[in-house]
Short mmCIF file of C-alpha atoms in Angstrom, two decimals:
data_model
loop_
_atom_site.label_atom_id
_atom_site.label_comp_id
_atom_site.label_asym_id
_atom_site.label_seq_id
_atom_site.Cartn_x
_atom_site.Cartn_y
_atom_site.Cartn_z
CA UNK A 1 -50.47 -60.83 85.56
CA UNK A 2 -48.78 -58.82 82.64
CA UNK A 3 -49.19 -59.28 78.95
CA UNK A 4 -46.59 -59.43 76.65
CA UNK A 5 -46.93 -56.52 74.30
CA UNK A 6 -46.57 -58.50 71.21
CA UNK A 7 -49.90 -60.22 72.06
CA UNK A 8 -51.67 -56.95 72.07
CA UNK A 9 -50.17 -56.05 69.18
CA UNK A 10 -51.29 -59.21 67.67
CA UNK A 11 -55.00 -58.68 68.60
CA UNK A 12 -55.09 -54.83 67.55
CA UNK A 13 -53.66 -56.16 64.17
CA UNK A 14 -56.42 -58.83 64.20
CA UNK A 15 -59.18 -56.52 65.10
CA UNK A 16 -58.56 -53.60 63.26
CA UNK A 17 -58.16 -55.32 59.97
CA UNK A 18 -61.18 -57.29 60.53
CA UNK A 19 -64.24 -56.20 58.21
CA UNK A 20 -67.20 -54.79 60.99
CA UNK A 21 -69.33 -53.05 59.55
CA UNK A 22 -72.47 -51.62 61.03
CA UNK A 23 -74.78 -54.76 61.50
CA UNK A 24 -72.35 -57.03 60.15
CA UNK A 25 -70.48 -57.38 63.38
CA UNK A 26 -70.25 -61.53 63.12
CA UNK A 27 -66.12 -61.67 62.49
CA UNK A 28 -65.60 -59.48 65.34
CA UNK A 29 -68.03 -60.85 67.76
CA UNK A 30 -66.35 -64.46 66.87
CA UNK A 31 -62.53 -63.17 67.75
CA UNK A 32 -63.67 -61.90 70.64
CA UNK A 33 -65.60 -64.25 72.15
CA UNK A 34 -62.81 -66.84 71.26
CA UNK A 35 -60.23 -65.05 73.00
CA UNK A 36 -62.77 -64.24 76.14
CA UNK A 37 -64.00 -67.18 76.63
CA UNK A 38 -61.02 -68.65 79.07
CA UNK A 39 -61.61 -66.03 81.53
CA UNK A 40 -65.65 -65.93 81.82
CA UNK A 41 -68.29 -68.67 83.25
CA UNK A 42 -71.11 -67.20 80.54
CA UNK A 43 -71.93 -65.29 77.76
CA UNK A 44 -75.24 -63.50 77.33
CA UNK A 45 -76.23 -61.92 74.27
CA UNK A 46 -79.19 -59.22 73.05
CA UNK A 47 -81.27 -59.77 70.18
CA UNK A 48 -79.42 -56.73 68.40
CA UNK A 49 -76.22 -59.10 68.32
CA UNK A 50 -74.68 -56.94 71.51
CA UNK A 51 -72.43 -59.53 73.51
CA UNK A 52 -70.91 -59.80 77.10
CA UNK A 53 -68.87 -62.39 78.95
CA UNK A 54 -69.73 -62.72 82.43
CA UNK A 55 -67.02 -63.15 85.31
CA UNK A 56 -69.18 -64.32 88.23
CA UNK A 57 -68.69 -62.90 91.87
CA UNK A 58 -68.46 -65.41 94.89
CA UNK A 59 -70.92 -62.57 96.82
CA UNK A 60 -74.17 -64.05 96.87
CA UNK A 61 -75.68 -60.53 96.60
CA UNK A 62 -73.08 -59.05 94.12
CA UNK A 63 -73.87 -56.04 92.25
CA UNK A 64 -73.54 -56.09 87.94
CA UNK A 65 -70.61 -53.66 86.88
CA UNK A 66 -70.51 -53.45 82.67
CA UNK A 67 -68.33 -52.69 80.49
CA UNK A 68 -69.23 -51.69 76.92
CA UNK A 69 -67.04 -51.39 73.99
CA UNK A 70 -68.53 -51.50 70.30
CA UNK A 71 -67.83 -53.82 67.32
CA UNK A 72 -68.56 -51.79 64.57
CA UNK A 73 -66.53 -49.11 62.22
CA UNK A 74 -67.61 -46.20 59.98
CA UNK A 75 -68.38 -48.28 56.21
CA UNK A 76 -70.30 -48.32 53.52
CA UNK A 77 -73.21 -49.90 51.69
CA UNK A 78 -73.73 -51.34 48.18
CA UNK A 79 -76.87 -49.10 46.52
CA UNK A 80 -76.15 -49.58 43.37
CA UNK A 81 -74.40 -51.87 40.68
CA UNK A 82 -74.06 -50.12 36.87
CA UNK A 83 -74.36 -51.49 33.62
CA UNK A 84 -70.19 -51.14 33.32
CA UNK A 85 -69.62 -52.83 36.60
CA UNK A 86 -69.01 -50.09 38.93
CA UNK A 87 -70.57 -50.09 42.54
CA UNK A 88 -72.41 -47.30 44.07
CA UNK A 89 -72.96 -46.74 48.00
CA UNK A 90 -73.53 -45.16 50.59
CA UNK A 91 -72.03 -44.26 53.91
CA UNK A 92 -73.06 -46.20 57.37
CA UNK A 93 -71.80 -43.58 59.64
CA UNK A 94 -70.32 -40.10 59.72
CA UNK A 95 -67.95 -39.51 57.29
CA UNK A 96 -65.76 -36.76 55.03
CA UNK A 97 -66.70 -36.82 51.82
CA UNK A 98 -63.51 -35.27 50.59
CA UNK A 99 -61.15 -37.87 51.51
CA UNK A 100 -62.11 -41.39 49.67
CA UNK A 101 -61.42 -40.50 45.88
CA UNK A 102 -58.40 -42.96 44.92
CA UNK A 103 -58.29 -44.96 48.09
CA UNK A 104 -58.72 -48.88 48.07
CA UNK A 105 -61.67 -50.26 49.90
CA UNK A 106 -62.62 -54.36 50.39
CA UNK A 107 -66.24 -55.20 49.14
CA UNK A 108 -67.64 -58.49 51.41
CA UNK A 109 -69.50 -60.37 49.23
CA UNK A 110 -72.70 -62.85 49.93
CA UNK A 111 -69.44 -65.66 50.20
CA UNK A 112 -67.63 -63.84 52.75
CA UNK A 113 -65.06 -63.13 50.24
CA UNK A 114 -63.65 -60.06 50.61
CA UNK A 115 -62.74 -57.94 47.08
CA UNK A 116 -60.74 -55.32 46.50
CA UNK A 117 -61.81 -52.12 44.68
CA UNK A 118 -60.49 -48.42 44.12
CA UNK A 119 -62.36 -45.69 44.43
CA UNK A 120 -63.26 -43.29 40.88
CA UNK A 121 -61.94 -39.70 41.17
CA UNK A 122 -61.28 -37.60 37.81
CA UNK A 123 -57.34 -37.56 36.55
CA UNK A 124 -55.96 -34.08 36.60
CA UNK A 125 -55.26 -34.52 32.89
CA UNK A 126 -59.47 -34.68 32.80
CA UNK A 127 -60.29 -31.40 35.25
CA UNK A 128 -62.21 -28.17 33.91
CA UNK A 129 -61.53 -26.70 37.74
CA UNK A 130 -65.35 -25.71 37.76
CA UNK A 131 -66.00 -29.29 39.81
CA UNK A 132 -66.59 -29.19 43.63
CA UNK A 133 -66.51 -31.81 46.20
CA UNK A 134 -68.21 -34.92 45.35
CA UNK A 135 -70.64 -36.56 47.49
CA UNK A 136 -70.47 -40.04 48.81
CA UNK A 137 -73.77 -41.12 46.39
CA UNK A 138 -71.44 -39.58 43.24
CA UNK A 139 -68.44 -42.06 43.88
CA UNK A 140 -68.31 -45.44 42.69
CA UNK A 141 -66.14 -48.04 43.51
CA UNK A 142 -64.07 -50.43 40.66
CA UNK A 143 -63.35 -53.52 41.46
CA UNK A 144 -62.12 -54.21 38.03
CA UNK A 145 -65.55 -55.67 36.62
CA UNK A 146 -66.36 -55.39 33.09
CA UNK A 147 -70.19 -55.53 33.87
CA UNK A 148 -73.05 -55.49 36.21
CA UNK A 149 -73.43 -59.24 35.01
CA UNK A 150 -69.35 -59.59 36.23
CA UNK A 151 -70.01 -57.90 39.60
CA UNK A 152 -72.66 -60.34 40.37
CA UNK A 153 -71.19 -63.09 39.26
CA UNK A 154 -68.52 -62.19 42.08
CA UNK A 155 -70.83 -62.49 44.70
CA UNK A 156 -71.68 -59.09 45.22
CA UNK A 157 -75.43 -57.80 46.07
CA UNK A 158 -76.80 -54.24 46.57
CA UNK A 159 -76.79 -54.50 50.52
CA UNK A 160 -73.45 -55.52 50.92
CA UNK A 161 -70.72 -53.58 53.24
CA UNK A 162 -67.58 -51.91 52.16
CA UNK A 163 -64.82 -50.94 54.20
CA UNK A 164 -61.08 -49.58 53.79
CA UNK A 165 -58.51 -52.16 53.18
CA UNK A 166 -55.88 -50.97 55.52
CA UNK A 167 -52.96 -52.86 57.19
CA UNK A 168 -51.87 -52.23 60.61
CA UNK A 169 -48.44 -50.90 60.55
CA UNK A 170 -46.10 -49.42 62.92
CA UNK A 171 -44.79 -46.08 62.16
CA UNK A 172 -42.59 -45.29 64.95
CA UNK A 173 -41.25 -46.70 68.56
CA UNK A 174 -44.69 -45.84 70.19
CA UNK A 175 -46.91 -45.23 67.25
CA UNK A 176 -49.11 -47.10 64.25
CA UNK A 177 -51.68 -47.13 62.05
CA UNK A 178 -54.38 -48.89 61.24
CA UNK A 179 -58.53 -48.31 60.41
CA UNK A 180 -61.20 -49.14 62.66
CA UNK A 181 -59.44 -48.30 66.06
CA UNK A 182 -62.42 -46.65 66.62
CA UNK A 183 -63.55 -48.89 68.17
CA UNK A 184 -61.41 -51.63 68.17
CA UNK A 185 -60.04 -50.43 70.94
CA UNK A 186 -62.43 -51.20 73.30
CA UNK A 187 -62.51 -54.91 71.68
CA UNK A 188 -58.94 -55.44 72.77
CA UNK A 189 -59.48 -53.72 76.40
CA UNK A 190 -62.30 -55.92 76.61
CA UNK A 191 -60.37 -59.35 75.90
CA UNK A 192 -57.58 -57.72 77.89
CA UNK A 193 -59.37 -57.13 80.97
CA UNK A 194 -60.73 -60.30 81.30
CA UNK A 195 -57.58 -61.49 81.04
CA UNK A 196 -55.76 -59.27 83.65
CA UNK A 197 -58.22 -59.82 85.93
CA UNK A 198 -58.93 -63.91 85.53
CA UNK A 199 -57.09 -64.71 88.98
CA UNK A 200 -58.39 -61.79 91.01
CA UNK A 201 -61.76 -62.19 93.12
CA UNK A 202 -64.36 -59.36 92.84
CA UNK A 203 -67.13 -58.23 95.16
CA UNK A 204 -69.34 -57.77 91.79
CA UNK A 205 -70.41 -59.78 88.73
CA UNK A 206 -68.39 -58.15 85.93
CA UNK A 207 -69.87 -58.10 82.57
CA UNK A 208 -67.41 -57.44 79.60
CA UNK A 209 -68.26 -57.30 76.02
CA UNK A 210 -69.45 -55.09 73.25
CA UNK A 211 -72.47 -53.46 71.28
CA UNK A 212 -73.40 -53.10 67.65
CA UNK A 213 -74.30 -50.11 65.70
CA UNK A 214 -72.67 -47.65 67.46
CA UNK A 215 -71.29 -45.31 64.39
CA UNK A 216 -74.98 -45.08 63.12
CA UNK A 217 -76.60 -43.60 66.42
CA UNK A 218 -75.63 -45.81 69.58
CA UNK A 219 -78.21 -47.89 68.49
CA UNK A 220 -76.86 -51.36 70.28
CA UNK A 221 -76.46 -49.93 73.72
CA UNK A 222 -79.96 -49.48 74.96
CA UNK A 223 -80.48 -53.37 74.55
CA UNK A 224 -77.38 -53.86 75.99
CA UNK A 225 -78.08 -51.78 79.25
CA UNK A 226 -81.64 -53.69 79.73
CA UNK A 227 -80.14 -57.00 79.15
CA UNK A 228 -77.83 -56.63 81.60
CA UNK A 229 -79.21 -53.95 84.31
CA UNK A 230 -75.92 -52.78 85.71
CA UNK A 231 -75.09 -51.23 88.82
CA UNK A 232 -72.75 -49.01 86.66
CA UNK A 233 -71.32 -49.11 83.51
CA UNK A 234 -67.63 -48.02 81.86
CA UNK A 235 -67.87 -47.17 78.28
CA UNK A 236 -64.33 -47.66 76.11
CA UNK A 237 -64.44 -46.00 73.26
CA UNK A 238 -61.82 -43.86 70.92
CA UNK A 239 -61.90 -40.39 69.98
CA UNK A 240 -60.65 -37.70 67.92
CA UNK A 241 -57.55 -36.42 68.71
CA UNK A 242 -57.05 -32.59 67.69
CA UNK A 243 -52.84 -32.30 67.65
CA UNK A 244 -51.55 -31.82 64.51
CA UNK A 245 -51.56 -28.22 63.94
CA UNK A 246 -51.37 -27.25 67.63
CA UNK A 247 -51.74 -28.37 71.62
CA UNK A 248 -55.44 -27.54 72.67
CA UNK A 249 -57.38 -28.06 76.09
CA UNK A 250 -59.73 -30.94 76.06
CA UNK A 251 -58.84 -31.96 72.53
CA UNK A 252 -56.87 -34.93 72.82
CA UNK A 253 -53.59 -35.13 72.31
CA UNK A 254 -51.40 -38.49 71.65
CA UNK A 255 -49.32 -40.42 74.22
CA UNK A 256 -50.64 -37.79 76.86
CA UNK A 257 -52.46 -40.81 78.72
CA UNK A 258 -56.30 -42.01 78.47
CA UNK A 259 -59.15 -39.72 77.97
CA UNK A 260 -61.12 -39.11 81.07
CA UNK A 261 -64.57 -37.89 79.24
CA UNK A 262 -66.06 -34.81 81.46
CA UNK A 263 -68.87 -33.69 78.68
CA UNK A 264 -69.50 -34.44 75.60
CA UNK A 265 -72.95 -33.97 73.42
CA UNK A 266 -74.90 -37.29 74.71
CA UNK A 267 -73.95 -37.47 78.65
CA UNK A 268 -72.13 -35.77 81.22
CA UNK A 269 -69.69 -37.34 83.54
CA UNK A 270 -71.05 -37.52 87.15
CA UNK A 271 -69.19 -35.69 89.19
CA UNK A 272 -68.20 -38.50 91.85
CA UNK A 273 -67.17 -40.57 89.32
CA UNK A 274 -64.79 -38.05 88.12
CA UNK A 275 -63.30 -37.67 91.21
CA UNK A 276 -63.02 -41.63 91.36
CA UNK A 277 -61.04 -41.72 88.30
CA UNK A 278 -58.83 -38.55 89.01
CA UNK A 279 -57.92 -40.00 92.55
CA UNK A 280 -57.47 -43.26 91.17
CA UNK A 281 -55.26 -42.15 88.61
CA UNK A 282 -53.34 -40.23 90.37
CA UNK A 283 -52.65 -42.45 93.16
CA UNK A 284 -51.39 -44.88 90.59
CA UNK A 285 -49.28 -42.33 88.36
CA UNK A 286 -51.65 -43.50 85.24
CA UNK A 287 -51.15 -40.25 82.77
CA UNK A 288 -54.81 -38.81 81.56
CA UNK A 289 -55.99 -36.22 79.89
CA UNK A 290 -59.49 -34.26 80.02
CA UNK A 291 -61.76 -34.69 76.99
CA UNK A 292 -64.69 -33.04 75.71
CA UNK A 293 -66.42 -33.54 72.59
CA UNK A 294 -69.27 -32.74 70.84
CA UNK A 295 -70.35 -35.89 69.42
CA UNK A 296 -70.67 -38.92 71.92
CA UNK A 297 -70.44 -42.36 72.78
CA UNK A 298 -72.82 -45.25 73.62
CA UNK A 299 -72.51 -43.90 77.26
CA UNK A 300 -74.77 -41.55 76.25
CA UNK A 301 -77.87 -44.56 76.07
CA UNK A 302 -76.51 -46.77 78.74
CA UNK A 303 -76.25 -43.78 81.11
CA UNK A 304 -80.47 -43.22 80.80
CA UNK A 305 -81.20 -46.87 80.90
CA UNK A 306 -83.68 -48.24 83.33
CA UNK A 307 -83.70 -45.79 86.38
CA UNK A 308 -80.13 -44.84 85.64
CA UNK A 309 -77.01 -46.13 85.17
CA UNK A 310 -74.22 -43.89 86.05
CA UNK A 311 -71.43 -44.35 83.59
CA UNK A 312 -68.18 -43.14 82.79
CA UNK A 313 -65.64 -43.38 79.24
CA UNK A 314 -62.37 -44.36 79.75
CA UNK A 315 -61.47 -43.49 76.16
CA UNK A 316 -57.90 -43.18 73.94
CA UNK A 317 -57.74 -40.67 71.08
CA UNK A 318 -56.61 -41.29 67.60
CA UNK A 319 -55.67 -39.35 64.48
CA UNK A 320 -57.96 -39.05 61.77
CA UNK A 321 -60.61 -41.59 62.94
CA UNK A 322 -63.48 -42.37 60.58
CA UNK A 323 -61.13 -42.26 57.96
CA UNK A 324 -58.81 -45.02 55.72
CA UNK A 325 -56.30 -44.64 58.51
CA UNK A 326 -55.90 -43.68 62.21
CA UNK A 327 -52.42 -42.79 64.06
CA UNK A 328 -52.23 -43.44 67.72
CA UNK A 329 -50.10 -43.54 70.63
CA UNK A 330 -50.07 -47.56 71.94
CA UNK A 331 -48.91 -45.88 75.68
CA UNK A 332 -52.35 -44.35 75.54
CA UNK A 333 -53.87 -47.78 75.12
CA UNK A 334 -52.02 -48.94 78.73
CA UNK A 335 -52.61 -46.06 80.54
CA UNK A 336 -56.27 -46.65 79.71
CA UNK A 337 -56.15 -50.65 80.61
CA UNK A 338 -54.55 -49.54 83.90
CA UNK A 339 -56.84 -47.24 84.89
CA UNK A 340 -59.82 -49.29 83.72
CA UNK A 341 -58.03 -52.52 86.11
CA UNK A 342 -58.01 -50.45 88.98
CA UNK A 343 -61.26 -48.54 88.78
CA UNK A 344 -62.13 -52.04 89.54
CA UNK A 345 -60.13 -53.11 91.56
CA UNK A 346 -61.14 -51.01 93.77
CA UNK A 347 -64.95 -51.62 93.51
CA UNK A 348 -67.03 -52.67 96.30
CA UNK A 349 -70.40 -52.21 97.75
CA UNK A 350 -69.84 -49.05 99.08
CA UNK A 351 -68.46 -47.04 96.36
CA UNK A 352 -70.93 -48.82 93.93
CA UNK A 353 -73.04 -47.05 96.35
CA UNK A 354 -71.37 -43.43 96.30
CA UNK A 355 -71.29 -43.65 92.70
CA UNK A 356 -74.80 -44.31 92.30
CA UNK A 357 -76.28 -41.81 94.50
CA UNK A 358 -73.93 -39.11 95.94
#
């Protein structure tokens, strides 16, 4: 089965201009259960909000293979609404502070209304040169209210969640834009997946879905992991590429291929499932690239759960993630679905085995 690349496009458009932020998954969680549900017999949720569509096995004794991506984008929260209408947050994940003076950002009210605002920064006209970067708590955002009472009267509470307002746009033949790839990525793979695989018969129960929380400490995938008790787990998940000023090892670098994660700071890729992968990858003339980062992914929980899950990211890299806008390479996206559709394709007892314990 292929899919035509203007319904991918279609869902990364849908995803990543969908408003997700930390805890306030819902919109996201609803596309992509709507779009899974033709190719699963189940879903089966955590208390956290976490999600997975099940693809039963006809093996009466199948093993549980998961596959985690996460809902949720870097955003803010309302703290604070002054007297002259202007809102004050602060940030739900890591974040610059030097890059959101002046840029537009959607407020998403008690309604579900989503509101427009632009950030404060200080004219040039207006500068002494004696200020230094702001912090996130000394921005505000303008929405155009006159007054706290104006604000409210909008809908808007302190609690609410702010993130960019950012359209997906293509920039070149290969190439586009959009916020939130990180991690709505791993939502489309997800749907996509499911899809690719609906007519194929697996030795395994495959669970597909996605966690919460992730950009505020992994904090969805535990529950996830214990919910589910895999056999193994793949994590999808996107991460910084480092490319603009220069070609580095292990730094990601876009439309070199998928991101075959050998370290980062939460978990360490086991070595046999590295060598699964690599063979697998090669075999199939799927381009990759090695990644290492310092941060990590929500590998880095599932991986400890229960008496161990071994686990591996197949990941895509992005420009300028955890920002208003991320560049990436869309043949890095298929190199990762391939090599995600035949890691399991070629799944079965015995390699569930090997990667397990050897």
């Amino acid at each position: 089965m292929n899919i035509d690349k203007n319904t991918t496009l279609d869902r990364i458009k849908s995803l990543t201009e969908m408003h997700g932020a930390p805890a306030f998954e819902n919109d996201v969680k609803e596309y992509m259960k709507q779009q899974m549900e033709p190719y699963i017999d189940e879903f089966v949720e955590n208390r956290m909000g976490g999600f997975f569509g099940v693809k039963k096995s006809k093996n009466p004794n199948a093993k549980r293979v998961m596959i985690a991506a996460h809902m949720d984008e870097i955003a803010f929260m309302v703290t604070n609404i002054t007297v002259n209408g202007m809102l004050q947050f602060t940030n739900l994940g890591g974040v610059a502070n030097d890059i959101w003076q002046g840029q537009r950002l959607a407020v998403k009210n008690r309604h579900g209304e989503q509101i427009i605002g632009v950030v404060s920064n200080i004219p040039k006209h207006f500068r002494t040169g004696n200020e230094g970067a702001p912090q996130i708590h000394d921005l505000t955002l303008d929405i155009g209210a006159e007054s706290e009472e104006d604000v409210r009267d909008r809908g808007i509470e302190i609690g609410d969640t702010i993130v960019p307002n950012t359209t997906f746009t293509q920039l070149s033949e290969n190439r586009y834009s959009a916020k939130a790839w990180d991690n709505r990525y791993g939502c489309v793979i997800a749907i996509e997946i499911l899809e690719l695989l609906h007519d194929k018969e697996l030795d395994f129960d495959l669970y597909v879905g996605a966690n919460v929380q992730e950009e505020v400490g992994l904090r969805g995938a535990k529950a996830s992991a214990e919910l589910i008790n895999p056999d193994i787990a793949f994590v999808v998940d996107c991460s910084p590429a480092n490319d603009v000023k220069s070609t580095q090892s292990f730094a990601g670098q876009l439309g070199q291929g998928t991101l075959i994660r050998i370290k980062d700071g939460t978990m360490i890729l086991k070595p046999t499932f590295r060598d699964y992968l690599l063979q697998l990858a090669d075999h199939h003339h799927i381009n990759y690239q090695y990644y290492i980062s310092p941060g990590g992914t929500d590998g880095g929980e599932i991986h400890k759960a229960n008496i161990g899950i071994p686990t591996a990211v197949i990941g895509v890299c992005a420009r300028y993630i955890h920002s208003t806008d991320a560049v990436f390479d869309i043949r890095d996206y298929y190199s990762a679905r391939e090599l995600l559709q035949q890691a399991l394709l070629n799944l079965d007892d015995d390699q569930i085995y090997t990667l397990q314990y050897k």
